[in-house]
CSV table of C-alpha atoms in Angstrom, one decimal:
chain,number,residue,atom,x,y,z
A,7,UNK,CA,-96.6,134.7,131.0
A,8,UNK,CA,-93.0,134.9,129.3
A,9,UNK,CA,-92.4,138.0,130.4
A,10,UNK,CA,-93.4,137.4,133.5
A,11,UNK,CA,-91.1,134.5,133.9
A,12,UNK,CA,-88.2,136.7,132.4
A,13,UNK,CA,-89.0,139.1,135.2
A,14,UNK,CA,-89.3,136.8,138.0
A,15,UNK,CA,-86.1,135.0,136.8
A,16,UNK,CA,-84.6,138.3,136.4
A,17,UNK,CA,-85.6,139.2,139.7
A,18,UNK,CA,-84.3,136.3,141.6
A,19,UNK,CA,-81.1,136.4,139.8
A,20,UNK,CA,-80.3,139.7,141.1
A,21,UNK,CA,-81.5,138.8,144.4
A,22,UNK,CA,-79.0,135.8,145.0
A,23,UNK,CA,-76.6,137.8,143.0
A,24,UNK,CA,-77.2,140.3,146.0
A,25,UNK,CA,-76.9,138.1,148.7
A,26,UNK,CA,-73.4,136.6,147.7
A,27,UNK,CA,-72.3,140.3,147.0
A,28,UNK,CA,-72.8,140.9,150.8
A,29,UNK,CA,-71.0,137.4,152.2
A,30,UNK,CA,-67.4,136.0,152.5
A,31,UNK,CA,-67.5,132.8,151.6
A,32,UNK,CA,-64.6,130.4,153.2
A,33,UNK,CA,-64.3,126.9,152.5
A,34,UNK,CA,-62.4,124.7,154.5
A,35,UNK,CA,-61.3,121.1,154.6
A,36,UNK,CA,-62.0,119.0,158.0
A,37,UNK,CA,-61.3,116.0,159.9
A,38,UNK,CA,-63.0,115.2,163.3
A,39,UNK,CA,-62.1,112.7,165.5
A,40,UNK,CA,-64.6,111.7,168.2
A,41,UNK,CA,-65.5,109.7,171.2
A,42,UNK,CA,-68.5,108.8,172.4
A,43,UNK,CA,-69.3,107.4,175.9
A,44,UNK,CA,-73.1,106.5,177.7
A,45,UNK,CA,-72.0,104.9,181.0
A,46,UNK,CA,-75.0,103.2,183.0
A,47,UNK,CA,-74.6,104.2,186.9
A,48,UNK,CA,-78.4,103.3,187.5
A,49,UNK,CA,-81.4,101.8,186.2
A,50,UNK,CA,-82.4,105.6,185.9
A,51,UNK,CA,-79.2,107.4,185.5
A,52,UNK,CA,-76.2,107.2,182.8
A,53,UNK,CA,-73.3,109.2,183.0
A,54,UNK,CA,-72.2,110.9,179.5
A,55,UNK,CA,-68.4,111.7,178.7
A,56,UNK,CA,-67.5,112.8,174.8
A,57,UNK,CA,-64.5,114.6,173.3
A,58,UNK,CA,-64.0,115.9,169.6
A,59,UNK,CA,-60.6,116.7,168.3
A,60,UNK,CA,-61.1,118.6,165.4
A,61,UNK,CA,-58.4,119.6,162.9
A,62,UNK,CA,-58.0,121.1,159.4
A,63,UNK,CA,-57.0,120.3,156.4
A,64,UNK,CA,-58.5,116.9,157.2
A,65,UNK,CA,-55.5,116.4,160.4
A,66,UNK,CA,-52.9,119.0,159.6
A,67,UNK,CA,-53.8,121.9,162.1
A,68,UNK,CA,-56.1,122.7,164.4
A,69,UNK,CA,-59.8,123.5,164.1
A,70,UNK,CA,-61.8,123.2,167.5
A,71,UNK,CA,-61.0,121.4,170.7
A,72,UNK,CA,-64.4,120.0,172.7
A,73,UNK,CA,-65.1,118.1,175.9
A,74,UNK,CA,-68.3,117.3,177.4
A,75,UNK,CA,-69.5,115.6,180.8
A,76,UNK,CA,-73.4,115.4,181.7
A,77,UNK,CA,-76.2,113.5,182.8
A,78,UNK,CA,-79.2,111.6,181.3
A,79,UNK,CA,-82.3,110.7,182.9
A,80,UNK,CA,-84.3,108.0,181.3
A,81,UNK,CA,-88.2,108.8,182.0
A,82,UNK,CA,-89.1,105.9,179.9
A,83,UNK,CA,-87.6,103.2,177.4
A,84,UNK,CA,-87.7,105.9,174.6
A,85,UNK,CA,-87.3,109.2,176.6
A,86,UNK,CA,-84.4,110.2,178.0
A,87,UNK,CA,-83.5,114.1,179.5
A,88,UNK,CA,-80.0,115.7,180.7
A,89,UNK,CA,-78.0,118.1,180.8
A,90,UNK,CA,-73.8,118.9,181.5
A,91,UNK,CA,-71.0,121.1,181.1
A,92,UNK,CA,-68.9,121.7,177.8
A,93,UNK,CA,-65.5,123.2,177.4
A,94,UNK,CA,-65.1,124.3,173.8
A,95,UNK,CA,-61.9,126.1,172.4
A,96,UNK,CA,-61.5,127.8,168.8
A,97,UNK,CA,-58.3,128.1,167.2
A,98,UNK,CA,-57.7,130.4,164.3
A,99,UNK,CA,-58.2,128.7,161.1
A,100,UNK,CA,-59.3,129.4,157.7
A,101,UNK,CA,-59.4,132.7,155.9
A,102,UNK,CA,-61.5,134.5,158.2
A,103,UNK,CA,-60.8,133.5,161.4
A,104,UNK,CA,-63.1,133.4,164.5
A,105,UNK,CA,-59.8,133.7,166.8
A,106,UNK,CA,-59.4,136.9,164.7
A,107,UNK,CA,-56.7,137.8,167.4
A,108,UNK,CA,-54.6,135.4,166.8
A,109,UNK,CA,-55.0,133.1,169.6
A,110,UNK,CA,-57.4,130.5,170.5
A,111,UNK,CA,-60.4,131.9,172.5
A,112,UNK,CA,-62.0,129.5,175.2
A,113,UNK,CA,-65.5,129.0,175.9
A,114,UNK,CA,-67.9,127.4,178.4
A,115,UNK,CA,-71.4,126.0,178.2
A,116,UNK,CA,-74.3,124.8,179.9
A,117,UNK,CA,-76.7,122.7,178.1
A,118,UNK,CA,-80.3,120.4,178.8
A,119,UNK,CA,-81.3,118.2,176.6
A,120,UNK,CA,-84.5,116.2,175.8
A,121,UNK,CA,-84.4,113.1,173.5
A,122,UNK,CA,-86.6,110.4,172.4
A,123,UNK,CA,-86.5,107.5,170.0
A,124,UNK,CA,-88.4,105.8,167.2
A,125,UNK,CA,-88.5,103.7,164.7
A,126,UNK,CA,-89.7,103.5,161.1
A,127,UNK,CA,-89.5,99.4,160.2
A,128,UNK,CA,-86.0,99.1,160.3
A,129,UNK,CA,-84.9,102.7,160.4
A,130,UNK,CA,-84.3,103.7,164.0
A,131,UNK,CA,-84.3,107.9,164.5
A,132,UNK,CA,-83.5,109.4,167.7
A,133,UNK,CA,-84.5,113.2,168.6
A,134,UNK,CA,-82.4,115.6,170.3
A,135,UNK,CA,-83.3,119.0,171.9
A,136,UNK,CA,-80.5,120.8,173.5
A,137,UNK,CA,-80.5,124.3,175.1
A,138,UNK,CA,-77.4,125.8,175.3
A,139,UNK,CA,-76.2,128.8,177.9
A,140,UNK,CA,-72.7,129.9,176.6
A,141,UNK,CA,-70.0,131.8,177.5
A,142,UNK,CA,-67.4,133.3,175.0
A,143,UNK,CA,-64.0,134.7,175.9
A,144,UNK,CA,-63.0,137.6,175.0
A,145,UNK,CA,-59.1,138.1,174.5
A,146,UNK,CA,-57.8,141.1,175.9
A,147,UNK,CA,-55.6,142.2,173.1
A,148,UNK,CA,-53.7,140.4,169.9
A,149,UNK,CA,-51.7,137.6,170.7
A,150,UNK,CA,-52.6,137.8,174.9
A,151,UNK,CA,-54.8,134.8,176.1
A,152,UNK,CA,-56.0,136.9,179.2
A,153,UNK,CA,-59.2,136.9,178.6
A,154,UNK,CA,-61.1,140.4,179.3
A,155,UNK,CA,-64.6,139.7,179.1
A,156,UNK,CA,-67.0,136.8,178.6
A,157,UNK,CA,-70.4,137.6,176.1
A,158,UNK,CA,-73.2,135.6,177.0
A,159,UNK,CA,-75.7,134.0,174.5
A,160,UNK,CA,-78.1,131.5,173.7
A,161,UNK,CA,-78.7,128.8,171.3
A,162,UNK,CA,-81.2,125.9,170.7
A,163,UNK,CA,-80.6,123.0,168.7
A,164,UNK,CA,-82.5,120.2,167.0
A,165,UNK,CA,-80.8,117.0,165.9
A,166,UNK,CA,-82.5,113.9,164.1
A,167,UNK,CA,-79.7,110.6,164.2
A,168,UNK,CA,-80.9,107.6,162.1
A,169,UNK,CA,-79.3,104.1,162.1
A,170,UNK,CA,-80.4,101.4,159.4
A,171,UNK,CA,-78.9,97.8,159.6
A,172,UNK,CA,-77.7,96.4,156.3
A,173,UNK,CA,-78.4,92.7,157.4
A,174,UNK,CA,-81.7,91.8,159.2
A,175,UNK,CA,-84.4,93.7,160.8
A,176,UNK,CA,-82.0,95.6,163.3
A,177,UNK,CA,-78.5,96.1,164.0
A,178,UNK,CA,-76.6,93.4,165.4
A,179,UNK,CA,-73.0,92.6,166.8
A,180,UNK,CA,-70.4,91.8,163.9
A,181,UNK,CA,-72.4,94.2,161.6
A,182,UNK,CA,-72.4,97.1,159.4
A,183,UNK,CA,-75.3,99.6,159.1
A,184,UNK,CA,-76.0,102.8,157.6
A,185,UNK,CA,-75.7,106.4,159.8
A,186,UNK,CA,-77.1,109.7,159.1
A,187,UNK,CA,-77.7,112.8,161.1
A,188,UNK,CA,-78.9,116.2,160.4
A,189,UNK,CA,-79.0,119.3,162.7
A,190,UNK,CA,-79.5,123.0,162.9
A,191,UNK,CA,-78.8,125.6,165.7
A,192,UNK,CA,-80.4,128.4,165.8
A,193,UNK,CA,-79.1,132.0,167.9
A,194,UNK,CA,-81.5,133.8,170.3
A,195,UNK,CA,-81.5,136.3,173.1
A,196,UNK,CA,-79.3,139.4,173.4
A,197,UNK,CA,-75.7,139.6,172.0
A,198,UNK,CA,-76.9,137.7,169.2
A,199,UNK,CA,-77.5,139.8,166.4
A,200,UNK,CA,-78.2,139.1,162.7
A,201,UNK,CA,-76.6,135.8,164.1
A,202,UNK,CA,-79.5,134.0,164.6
A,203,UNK,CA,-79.0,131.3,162.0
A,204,UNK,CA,-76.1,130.0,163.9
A,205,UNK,CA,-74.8,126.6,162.0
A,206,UNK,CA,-76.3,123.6,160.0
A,207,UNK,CA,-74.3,120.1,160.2
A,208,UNK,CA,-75.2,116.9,157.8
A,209,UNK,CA,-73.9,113.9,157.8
A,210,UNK,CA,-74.2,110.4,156.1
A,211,UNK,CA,-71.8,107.0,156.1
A,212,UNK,CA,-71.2,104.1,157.6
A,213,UNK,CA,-70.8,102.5,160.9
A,214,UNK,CA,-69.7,98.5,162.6
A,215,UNK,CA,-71.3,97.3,165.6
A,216,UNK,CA,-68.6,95.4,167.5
A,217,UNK,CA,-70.7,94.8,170.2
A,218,UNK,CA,-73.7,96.5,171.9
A,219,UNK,CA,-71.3,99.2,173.6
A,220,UNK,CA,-68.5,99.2,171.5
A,221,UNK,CA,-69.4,100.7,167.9
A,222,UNK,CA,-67.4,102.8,164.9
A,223,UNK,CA,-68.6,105.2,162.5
A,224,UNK,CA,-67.0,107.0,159.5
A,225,UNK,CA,-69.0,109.5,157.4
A,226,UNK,CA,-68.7,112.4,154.9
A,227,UNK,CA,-70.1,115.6,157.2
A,228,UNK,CA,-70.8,119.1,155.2
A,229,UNK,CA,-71.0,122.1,157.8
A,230,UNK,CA,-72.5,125.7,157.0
A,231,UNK,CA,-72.0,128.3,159.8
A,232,UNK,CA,-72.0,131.8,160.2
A,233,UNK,CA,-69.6,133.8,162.2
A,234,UNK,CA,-71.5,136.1,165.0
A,235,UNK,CA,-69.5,139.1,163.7
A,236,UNK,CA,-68.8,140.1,160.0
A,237,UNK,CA,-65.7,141.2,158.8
A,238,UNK,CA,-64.2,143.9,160.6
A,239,UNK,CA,-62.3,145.4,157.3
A,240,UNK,CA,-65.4,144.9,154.3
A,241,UNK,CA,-68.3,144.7,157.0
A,242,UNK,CA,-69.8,141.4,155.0
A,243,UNK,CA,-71.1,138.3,156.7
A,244,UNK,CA,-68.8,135.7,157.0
A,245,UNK,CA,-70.1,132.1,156.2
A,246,UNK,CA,-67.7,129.0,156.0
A,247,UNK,CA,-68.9,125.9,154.6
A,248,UNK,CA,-66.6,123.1,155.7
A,249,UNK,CA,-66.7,119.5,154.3
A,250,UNK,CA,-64.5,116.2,155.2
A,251,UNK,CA,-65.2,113.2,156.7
A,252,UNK,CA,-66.1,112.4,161.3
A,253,UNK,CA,-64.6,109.7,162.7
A,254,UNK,CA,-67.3,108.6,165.7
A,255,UNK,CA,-65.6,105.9,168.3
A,256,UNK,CA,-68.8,104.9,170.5
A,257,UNK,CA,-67.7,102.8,173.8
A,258,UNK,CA,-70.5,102.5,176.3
A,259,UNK,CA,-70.1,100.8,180.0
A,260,UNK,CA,-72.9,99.5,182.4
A,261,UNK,CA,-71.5,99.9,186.0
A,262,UNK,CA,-74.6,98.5,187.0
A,263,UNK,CA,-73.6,94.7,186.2
C-alpha cells in the first residue's frame, strides 16, 4: 500500500506539474465599480439598466467597460425571466493581454435569462440562468480600431447570489447583512475551442440596506478565466486569476406608484 501511495502521489505530482508547465499564469489586481438598477414599469414587467466600470490595479487603468439594458418578466412571486442587450469593451491589461493588438476590442451580446428565488431560514439565494449570443470584434491590424470581422460564440452561465441579514429574521432598512455569489460560465458551439471552461467569479462581503431600493455592497471578488486563444509566441494556455474588491451600488425605482 506504500508503494502504491508513493506512486499515486508520484503520479499526481507530475500531472499538475504538467498542467502548469503548459499555462501562463497572470495575476492581476482589480477594482469594479457597479450599478445596479430593477425599475418596475408593470405589475408584470421591470425594466433592467446596469453598468460596470472596471479598472486595474484596483482604479489605476483600465480593465473592462460594460453596459447592460433588458427586460424581466415576473411569471410568479419567485420566478422571474428576461432577456437584453450588452455592450462590453476590453482594454489591454495585464501581461497577456486579450486586446493583444494594442487597442481595446468591442463586443456585443444578446442574453435570456431565467431566475428564481428561495430561501433557507434566513438565508435568501437567488438562481440565475443566462444564455449568452456574443459577438467579438476583430481589429483589423495593430493599433487600428476598424474592426474587420466579428467571431460569434456561445456561452451559458449559472449564478447562485445569497443575502443573510445580520439583525432579525430578514433584511431590513438601516441594516447590514452578509452577501455572497458564486458563478461559472461555461463556452459552447463553434469558434470555441479548448475554450470551453470560459471563467469562474466568487465573491463574499458585506452590504447596507438604505431602503428597499436603495442598497450598497462591498466584497472581496477572486476571478479565474481563460483566454479563448493561447499565446501566440509559446502556444500555452493563458489563465489570469484576478483578485480585488466590487463595489455594487443597487438603486431600484417603481414607476408604477
Amino acid at each position: 500500500m506504500k508503494k502504491v501511495g508513493l506512486v499515486l502521489g508520484c503520479w499526481l505530482v507530475s500531472f499538475f506539474a504538467c498542467g502548469q508547465a503548459n499555462r501562463l499564469l497572470d495575476h492581476n489586481q482589480i477594482g469594479w465599480y457597479l450599478y445596479n438598477g430593477d425599475h418596475v414599469i408593470h405589475k408584470k414587467w421591470t425594466l433592467h439598466t446596469e453598468y460596470q466600470w472596471r479598472r486595474i490595479d484596483f482604479i489605476k487603468t483600465w480593465q473592462q467597460s460594460l453596459a447592460r439594458l433588458g427586460f424581466l418578466y415576473s411569471l410568479t412571486d419567485q420566478a422571474q425571466v428576461g432577456g437584453g442587450y450588452t455592450f462590453f469593451t476590453t482594454y489591454p491589461y495585464g501581461t497577456f493581454p486579450v486586446a493583444d493588438l494594442g487597442v481595446p476590442t468591442p463586443e456585443h451580446r444578446t442574453y435570456q435569462d431565467v431566475q428564481w428565488d428561495n430561501e433557507l431560514g434566513r438565508l435568501a439565494l437567488t438562481h440565475r440562468l443566462r444564455l449568452e449570443q456574443r459577438w467579438l470584434g476583430q481589429p483589423a491590424s495593430r493599433g487600428n480600431r476598424r474592426i474587420a470581422d466579428w467571431e460569434y460564440q456561445n456561452r451559458a452561465r449559472y449564478q447562485l447570489e445569497g443575502r443573510f441579514p445580520l439583525q432579525g429574521p430578514a433584511i431590513e432598512d438601516g441594516e447590514f447583512y452578509l452577501t455572497f455569489l458564486d458563478e461559472l460560465f461555461i463556452s459552447f458551439g463553434k469558434n470555441v475551442g479548448q475554450n470551453v471552461f470560459n471563467q469562474n467569479r466568487i465573491l463574499g462581503g458585506v452590504g447596507y440596506q438604505f431602503q428597499d431600493s436603495f442598497m450598497i455592497e462591498l466584497g472581496y471578488l477572486n476571478q479565474i478565466t481563460q483566454h479563448a486563444d493561447p499565446d501566440p509566441l509559446t502556444g500555452k494556455s493563458v489563465f489570469e486569476f484576478n483578485n480585488g474588491f466590487r463595489l455594487n451600488v443597487v438603486y431600484s425605482l417603481d414607476f408604477t406608484k
